[in-house]
Coordinates of C-alpha atoms and ligand atoms in Angstrom, one line a residue:
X173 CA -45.8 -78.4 -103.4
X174 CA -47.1 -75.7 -105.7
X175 CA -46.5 -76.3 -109.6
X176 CA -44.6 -73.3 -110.6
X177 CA -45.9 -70.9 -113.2
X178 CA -44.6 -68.6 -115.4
X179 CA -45.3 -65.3 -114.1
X180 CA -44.9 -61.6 -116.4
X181 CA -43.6 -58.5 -114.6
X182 CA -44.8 -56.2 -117.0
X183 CA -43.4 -53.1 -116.1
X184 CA -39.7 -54.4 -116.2
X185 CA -40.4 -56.5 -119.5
X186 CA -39.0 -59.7 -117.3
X187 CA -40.4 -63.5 -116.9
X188 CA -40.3 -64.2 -113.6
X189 CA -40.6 -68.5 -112.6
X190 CA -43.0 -67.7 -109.4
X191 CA -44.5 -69.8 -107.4
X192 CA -48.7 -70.3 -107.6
X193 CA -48.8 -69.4 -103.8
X194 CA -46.6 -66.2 -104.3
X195 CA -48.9 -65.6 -106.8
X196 CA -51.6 -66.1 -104.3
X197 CA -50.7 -62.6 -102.1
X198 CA -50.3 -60.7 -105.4
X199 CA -52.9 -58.5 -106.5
X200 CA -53.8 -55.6 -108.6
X201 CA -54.1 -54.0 -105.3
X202 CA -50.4 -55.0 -104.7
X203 CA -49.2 -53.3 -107.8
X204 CA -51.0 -50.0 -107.3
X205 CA -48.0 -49.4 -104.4
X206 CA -45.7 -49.5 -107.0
X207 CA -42.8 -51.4 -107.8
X208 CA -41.1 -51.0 -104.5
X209 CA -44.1 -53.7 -103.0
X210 CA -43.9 -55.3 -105.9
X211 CA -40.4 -55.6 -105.5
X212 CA -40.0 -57.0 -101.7
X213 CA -43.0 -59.2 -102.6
X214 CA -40.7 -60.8 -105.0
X215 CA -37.6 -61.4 -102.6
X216 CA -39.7 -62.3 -99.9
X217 CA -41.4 -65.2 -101.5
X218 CA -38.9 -66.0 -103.8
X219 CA -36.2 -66.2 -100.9
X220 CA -38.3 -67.2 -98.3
X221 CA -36.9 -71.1 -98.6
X222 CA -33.3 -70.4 -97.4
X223 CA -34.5 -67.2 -95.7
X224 CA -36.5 -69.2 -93.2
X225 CA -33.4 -71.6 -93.1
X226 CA -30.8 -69.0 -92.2
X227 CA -33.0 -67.1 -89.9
X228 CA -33.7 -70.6 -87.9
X229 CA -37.2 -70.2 -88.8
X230 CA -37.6 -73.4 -90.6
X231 CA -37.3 -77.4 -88.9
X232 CA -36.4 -80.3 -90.1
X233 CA -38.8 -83.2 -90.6
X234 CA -37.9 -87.0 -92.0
X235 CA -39.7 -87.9 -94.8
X236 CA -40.2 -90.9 -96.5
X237 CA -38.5 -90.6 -100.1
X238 CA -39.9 -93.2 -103.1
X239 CA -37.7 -91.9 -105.7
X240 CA -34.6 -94.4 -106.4
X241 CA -36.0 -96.6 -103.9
X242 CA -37.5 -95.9 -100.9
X243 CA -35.8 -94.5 -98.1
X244 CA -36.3 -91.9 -94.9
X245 CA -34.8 -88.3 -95.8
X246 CA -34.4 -85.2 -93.6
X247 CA -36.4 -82.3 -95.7
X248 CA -36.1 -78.4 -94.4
X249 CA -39.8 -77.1 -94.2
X250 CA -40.5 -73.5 -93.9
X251 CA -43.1 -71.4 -92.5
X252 CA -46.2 -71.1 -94.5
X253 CA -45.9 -67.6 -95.4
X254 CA -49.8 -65.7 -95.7
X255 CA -51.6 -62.3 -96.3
X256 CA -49.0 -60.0 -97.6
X257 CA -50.0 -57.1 -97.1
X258 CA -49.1 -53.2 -98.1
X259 CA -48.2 -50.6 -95.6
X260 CA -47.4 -47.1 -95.5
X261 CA -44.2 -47.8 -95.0
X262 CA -43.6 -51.5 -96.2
X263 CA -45.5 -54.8 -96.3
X264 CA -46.6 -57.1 -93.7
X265 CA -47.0 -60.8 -93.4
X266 CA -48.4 -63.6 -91.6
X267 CA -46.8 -66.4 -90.9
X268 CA -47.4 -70.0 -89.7
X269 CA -45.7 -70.8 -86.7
X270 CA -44.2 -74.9 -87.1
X271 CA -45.4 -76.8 -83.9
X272 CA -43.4 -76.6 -81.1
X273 CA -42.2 -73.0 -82.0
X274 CA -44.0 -69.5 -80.4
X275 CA -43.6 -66.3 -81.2
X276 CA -40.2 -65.4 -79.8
X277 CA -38.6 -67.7 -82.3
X278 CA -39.8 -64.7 -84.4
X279 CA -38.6 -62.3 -82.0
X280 CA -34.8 -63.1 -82.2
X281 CA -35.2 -63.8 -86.0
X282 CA -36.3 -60.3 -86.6
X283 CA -33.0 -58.6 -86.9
X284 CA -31.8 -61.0 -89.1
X285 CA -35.1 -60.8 -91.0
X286 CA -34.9 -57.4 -92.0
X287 CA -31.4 -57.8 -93.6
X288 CA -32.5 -60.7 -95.9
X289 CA -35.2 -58.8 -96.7
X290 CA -33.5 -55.5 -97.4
X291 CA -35.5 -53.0 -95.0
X292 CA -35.5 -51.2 -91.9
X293 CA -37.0 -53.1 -89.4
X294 CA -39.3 -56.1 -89.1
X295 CA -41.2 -56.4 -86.0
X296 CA -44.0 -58.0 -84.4
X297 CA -47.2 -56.4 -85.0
X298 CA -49.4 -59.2 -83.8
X299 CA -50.3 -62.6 -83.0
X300 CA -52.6 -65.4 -82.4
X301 CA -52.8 -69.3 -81.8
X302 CA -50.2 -70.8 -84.1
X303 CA -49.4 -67.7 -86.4
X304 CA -47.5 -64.5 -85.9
X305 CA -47.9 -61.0 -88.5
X306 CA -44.7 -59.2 -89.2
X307 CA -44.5 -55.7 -90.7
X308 CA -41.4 -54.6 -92.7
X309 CA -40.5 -51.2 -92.8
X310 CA -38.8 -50.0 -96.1
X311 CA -38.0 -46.7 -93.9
X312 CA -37.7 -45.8 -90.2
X313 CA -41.7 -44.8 -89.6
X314 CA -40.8 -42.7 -87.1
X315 CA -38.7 -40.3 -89.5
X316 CA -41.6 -38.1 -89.4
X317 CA -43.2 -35.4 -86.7
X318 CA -46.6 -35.7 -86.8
X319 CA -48.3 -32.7 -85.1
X320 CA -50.9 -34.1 -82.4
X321 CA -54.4 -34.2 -83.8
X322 CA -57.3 -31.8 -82.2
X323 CA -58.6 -33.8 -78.6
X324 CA -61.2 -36.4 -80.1
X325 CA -64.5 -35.6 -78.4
X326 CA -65.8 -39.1 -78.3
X327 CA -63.2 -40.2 -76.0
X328 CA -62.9 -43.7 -74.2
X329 CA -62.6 -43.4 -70.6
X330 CA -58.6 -43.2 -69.6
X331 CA -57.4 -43.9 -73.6
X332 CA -55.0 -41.4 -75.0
X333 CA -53.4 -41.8 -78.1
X334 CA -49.8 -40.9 -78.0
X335 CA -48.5 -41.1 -81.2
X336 CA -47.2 -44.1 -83.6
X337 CA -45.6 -47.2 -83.4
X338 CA -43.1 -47.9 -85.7
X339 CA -45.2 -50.8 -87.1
X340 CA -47.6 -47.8 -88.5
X341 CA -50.3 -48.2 -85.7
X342 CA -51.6 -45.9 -82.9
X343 CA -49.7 -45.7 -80.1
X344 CA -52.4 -45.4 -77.1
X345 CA -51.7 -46.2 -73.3
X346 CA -54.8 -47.1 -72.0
X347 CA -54.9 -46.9 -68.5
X348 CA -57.2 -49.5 -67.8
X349 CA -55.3 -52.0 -69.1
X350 CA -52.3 -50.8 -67.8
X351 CA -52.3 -49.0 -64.7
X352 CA -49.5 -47.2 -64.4
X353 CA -46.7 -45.9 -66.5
X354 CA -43.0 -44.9 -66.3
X355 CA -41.7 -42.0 -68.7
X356 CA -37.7 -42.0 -68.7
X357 CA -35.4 -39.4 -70.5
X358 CA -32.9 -37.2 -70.8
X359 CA -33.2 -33.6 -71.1
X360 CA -35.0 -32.4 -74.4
X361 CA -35.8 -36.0 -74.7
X362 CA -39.8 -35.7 -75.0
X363 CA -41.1 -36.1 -71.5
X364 CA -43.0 -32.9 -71.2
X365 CA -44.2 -34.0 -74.5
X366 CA -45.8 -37.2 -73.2
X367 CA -47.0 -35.2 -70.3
X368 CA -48.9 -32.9 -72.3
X369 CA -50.2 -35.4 -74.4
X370 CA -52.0 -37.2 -71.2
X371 CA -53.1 -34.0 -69.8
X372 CA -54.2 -32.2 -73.0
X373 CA -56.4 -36.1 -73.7
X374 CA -57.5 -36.5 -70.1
X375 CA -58.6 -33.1 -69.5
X376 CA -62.3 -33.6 -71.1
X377 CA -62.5 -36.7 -69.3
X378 CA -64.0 -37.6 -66.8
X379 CA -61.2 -38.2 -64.6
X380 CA -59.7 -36.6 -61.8
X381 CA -56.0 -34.8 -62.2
X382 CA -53.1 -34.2 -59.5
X383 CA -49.7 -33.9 -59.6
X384 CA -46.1 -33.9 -57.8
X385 CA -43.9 -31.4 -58.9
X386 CA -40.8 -30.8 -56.7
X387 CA -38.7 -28.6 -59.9
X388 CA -41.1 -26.2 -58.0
X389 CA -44.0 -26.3 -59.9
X390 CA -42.3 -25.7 -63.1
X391 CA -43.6 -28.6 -65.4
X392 CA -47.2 -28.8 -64.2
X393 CA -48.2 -25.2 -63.0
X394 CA -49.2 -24.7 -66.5
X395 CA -52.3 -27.6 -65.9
X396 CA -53.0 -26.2 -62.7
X397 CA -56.6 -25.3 -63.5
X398 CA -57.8 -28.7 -64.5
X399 CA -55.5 -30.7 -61.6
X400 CA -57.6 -31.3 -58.4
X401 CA -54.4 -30.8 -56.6
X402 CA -50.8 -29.4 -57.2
X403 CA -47.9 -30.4 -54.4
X404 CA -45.1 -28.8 -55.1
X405 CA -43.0 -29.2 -52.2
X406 CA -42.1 -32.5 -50.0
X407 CA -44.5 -31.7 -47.6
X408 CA -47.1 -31.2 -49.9
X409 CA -46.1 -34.1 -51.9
X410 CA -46.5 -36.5 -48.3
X411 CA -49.7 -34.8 -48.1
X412 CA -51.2 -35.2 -51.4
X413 CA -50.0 -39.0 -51.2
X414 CA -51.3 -38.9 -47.7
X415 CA -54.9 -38.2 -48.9
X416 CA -54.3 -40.5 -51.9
X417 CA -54.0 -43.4 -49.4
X418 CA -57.2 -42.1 -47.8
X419 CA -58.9 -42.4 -50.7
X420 CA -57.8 -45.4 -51.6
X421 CA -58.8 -46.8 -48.3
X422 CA -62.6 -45.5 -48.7
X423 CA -62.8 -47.1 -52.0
X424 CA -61.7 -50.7 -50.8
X425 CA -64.3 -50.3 -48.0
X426 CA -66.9 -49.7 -50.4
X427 CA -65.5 -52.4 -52.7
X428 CA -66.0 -54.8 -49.9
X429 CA -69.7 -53.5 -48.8
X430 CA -71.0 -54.3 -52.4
X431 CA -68.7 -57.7 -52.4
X432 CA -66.5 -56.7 -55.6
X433 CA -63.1 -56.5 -56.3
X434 CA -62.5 -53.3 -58.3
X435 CA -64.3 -50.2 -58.7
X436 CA -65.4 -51.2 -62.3
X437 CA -67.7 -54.1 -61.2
X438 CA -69.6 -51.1 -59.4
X439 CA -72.8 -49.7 -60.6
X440 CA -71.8 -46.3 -62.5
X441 CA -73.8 -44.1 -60.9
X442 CA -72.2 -45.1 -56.9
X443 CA -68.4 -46.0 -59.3
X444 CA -65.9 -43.6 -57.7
X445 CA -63.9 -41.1 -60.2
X446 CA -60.6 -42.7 -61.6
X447 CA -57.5 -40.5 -60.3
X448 CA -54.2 -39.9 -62.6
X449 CA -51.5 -38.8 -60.5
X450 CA -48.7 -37.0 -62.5
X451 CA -45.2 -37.5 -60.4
X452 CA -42.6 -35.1 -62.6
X453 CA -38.7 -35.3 -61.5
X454 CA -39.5 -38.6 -59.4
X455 CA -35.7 -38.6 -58.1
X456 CA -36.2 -35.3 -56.3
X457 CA -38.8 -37.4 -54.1
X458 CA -35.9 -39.4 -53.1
X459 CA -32.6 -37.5 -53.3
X460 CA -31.5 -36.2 -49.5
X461 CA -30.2 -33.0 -49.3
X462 CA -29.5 -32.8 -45.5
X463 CA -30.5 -35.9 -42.7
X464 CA -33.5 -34.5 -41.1
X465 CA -35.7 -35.4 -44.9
X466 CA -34.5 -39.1 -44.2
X467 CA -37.6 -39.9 -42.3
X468 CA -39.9 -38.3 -45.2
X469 CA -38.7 -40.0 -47.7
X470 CA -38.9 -42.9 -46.4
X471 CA -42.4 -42.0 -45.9
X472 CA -43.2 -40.4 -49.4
X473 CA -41.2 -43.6 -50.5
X474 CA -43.6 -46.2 -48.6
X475 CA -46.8 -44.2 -49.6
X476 CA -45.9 -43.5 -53.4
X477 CA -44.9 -47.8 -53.3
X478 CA -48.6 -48.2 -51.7
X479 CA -50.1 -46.0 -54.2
X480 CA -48.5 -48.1 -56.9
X481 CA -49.4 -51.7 -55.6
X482 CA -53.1 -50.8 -54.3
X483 CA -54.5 -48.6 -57.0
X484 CA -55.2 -50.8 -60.1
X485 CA -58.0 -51.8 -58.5
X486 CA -58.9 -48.7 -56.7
X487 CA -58.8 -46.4 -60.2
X488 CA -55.7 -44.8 -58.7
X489 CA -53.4 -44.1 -61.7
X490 CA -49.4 -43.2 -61.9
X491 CA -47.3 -41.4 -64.5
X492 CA -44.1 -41.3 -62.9
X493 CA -41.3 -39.1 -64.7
X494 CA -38.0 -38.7 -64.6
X495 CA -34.5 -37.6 -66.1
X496 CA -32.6 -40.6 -64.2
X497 CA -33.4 -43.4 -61.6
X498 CA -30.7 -45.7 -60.3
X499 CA -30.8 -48.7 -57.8
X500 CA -28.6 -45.6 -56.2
X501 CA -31.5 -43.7 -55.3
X502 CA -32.8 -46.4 -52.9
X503 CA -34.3 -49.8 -52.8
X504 CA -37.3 -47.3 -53.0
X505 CA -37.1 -46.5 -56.7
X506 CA -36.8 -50.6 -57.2
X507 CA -39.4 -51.2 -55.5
X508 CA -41.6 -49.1 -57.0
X509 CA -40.6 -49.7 -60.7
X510 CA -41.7 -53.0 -60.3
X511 CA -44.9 -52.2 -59.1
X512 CA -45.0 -49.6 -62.7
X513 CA -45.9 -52.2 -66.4
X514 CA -45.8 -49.1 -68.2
X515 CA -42.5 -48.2 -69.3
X516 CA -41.6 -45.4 -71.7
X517 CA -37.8 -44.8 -72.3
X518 CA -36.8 -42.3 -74.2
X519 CA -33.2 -41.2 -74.8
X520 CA -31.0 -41.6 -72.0
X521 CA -27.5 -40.6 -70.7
X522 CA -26.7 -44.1 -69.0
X523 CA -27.6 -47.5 -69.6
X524 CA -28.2 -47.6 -65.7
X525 CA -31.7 -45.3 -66.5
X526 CA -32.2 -47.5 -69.5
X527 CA -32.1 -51.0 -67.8
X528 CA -34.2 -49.3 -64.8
X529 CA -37.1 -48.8 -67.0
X530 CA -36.9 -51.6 -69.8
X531 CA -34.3 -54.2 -67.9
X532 CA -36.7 -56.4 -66.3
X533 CA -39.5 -56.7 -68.5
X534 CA -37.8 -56.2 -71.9
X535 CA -33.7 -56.7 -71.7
X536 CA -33.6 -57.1 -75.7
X537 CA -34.9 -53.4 -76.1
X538 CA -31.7 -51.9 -74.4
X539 CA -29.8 -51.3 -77.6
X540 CA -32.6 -49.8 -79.3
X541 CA -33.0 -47.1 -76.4
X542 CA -29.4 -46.7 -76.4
X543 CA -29.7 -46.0 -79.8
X544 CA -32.2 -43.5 -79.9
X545 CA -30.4 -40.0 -82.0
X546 CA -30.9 -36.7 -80.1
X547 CA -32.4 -35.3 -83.4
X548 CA -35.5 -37.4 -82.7
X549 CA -37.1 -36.2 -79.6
X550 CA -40.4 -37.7 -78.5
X551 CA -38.6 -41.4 -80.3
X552 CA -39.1 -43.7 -77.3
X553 CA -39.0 -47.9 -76.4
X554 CA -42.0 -49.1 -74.7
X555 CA -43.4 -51.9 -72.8
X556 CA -47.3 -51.9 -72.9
X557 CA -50.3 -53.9 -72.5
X558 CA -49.2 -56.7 -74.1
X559 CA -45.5 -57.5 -72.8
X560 CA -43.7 -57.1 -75.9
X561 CA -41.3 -53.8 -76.7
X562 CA -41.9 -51.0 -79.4
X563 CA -39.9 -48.2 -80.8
X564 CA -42.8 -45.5 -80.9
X565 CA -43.2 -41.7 -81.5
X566 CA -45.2 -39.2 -80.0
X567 CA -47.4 -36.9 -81.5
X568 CA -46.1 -33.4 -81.3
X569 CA -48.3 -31.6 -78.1
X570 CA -47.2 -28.5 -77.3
X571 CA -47.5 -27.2 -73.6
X572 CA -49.9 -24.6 -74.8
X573 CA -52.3 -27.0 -76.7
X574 CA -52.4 -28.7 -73.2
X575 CA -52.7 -25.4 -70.9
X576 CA -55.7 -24.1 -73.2
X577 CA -57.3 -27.8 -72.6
X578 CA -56.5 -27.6 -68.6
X579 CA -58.6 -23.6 -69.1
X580 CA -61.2 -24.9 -71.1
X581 CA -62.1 -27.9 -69.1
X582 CA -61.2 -26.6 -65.5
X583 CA -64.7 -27.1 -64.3
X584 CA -64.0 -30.4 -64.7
X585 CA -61.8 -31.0 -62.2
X586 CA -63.2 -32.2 -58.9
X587 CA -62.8 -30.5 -55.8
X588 CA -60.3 -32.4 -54.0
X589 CA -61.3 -32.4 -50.7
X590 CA -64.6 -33.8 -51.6
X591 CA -62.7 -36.1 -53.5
X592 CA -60.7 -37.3 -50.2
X593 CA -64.3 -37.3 -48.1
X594 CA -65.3 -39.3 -51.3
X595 CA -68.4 -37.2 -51.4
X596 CA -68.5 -36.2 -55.0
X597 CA -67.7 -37.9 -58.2
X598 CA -67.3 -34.7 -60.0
X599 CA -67.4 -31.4 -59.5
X600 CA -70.9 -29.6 -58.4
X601 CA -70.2 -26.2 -61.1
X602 CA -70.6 -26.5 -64.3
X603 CA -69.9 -24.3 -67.2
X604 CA -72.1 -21.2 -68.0
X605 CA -73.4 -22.4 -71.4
X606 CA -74.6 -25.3 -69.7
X607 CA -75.3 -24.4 -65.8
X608 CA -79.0 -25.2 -65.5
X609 CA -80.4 -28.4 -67.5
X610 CA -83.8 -26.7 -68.2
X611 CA -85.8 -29.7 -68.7
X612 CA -84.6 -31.8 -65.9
X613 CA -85.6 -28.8 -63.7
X614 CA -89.0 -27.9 -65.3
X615 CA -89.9 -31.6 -64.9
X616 CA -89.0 -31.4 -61.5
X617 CA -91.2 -29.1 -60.7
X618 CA -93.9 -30.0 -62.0
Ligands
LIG280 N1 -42.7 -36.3 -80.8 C1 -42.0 -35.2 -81.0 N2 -41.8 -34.8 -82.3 C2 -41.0 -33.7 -82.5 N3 -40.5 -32.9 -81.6 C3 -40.7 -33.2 -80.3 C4 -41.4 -34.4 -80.0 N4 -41.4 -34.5 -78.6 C5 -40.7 -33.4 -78.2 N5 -40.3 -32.7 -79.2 C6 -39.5 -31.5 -79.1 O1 -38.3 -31.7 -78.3 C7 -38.1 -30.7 -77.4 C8 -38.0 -31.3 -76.0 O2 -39.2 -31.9 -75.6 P1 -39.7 -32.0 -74.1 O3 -39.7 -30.6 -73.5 O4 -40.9 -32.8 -74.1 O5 -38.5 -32.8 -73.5 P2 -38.2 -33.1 -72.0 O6 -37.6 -34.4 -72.0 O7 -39.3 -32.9 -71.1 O8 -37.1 -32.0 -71.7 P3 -36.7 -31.4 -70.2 O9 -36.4 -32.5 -69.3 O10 -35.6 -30.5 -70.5 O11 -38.0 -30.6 -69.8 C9 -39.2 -29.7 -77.5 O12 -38.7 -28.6 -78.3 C10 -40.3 -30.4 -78.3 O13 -41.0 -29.6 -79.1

């Protein structure tokens, strides 16, 4: 379709034939990332037609021939390939989905994608009606520890950036979108990592923190200041899910008086504070060590399940962690995960743990959380907002950058038993430097 020009690499002293809508994507800017860009720019484009073909990317049309008579031919027509684009890493593209195609045509092409092409790994990074952008990595993005970045101050209400992609983007679970997560791993596989993350990013929020911890307080002790509520035993975990339910409760009650559906179509100043309920070893909840726990189990199982299936709507938030969970466990872990659209798996011992948290929403992300080396912790898989899986890393947060936050925003955390009467949304103290708002009070008086 495009006349073909003759096209002069310079720096290699080589003609090139290249087509006038390669030539297109090519710009100055191209060549200032050196001849690495320059170089997949060429093979992409250049291979693109039988590329496309072998990757079943391309469809066949019939076409009405004049040449030697006429006649009706089959042609091959490939995807109209757009915006290539530089990356740290790589390059990305668009391109133009054929009608009758979506894309997960892409999706099971990308593996075969990134061998014609010579790189990493070629994902998804986004799409839209009729097109889909692909990123190529020349090298595994998530080669690299990244330290975490000081807490931003302008925060967005539950947002917390985790770390990266490996299409080069942020990785942020926003909690509003998606209300509750799963975090799976081994040992030393960057749980407590994640963990610190939310708490060291939540703590300046306004949002209220509690947590389960039956290794006996071990893992989230250290956040105890800025957590409303700490239950480290089963009878404190039924309790603290006891009063989550309670809350819950009060909330749909006053959802129904003002005739919404969720606590964000409130006004803010009557809105009720969002609660993130940090659940760390979840199997302990649900392993039996003698017959008499059976009946609390059941009931920490039931209540956790509630939790889970009411409190999207109710600002009730879980993080659920956990070395292993198994079908074994009960039909309550089952129940439950499907109840969780936030998966994080990070290495694992058994494919069991892996298909638990990435089975039923992403199957095709198995063997890449199978494959995940133990000389890359905080690597993960994950499901998110939009469906579709990702091999991400988290930033580097260290338990101390998250204790120091828990210290230093303590008076944050509102009282909990005011929180389960639902008479405050946030703690009456405030900090010293700013105990008495001057201004307000003067113009009170007066
Ligand atoms: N994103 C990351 N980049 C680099 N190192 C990391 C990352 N995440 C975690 N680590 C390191 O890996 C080690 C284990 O991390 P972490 O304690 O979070 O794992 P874990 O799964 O919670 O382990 P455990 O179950 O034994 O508590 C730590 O030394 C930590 O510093």
């Amino acid at each position: 379709m495009f006349p073909e020009i003759l096209w002069a690499v310079p720096a290699a002293g080589l003609t090139l034939p290249v087509s006038a809508a390669a030539w297109h994507h090519w710009s100055p800017h191209t060549w200032s990332y050196g001849p690495g860009l320059v170089g997949s720019a060429l093979r992409v484009h250049l291979t693109w037609d039988h590329v496309s073909q072998g990757c079943g990317l391309s469809v066949t049309r019939r076409k009405t021939q004049v040449k030697g008579g006429v006649r009706r031919v089959s042609v091959e027509k490939k995807p109209k390939l757009r915006r290539f684009r530089p990356t740290p890493f790589g390059f990305r593209v668009r391109a133009r989905l054929h009608d009758g195609q979506t894309p997960d045509d892409y999706q099971e092409a990308l593996t075969r994608l990134a061998h014609a092409w010579r790189v990493d790994s070629v994902r998804i990074r986004t799409s839209g009606p009729g097109w889909v952008e692909l990123v190529a990595s020349r090298r595994d993005p998530l080669g690299t520890v990244t330290n975490a970045a000081p807490a931003p101050r302008d925060w967005e209400l539950l947002k917390v950036r985790m770390g990266t992609l490996e299409t080069g983007d942020a990785w942020v679970i926003d909690f509003r979108a998606v209300p509750h997560w799963l975090i799976m791993g081994a040992t030393q596989s960057g749980k407590s990592t994640d963990i610190n993350a939310l708490v060291y990013q939540l703590a300046p929020q306004p949002v209220a923190l509690a947590g389960l911890d039956l290794k006996g307080g071990v893992e989230l002790t250290p956040y105890a200041k800025r957590m409303s509520k700490l239950a480290t035993t089963r009878a404190e975990c039924t309790g603290l899910l006891d009063d989550l339910m309670g809350i819950l409760n009060d909330r749909m009650n006053q959802c129904r008086e003002a005739g919404v559906r969720n606590i964000w179509q409130l006004p803010d100043d009557v809105r009720p504070m969002p609660v993130v309920v940090v659940v760390d070893e979840v199997a302990e909840l649900y392993l039996m060590t003698d017959k008499s726990e059976k009946d609390e189990i059941a009931r920490t199982s039931t209540l956790l399940l509630r939790n889970a299936q009411l409190g999207r709507a109710f600002g009730l938030h879980l993080v659920v962690a956990g070395q292993r969970v198994g079908s074994d466990l009960g039909p309550g872990v089952t129940a439950l995960r499907s109840q969780i659209t936030g998966r994080i798996c990070h290495r694992v011992n058994d494919g069991e743990t892996a298909k638990m948290a990435l089975g039923d929403l992403a199957p095709d992300s198995l063997s890449a959380a199978m494959r995940i080396p133990a000389e890359m912790p905080g690597v993960a898989v994950t499901v998110g907002a939009d469906g579709r899986w990702y091999r991400v890393r988290s930033d580097l947060t260290t338990e101390e950058m998250a204790e120091e936050a828990s210290a230093e925003f303590a008076y944050l955390a509102p009282d909990w038993d005011a929180l389960v009467s639902g008479r405050t949304k946030e703690k009456e103290t405030v900090p010293a430097d700013n105990a008495v708002d001057w201004d307000r009070l003067e113009e009170e008086l007066t």
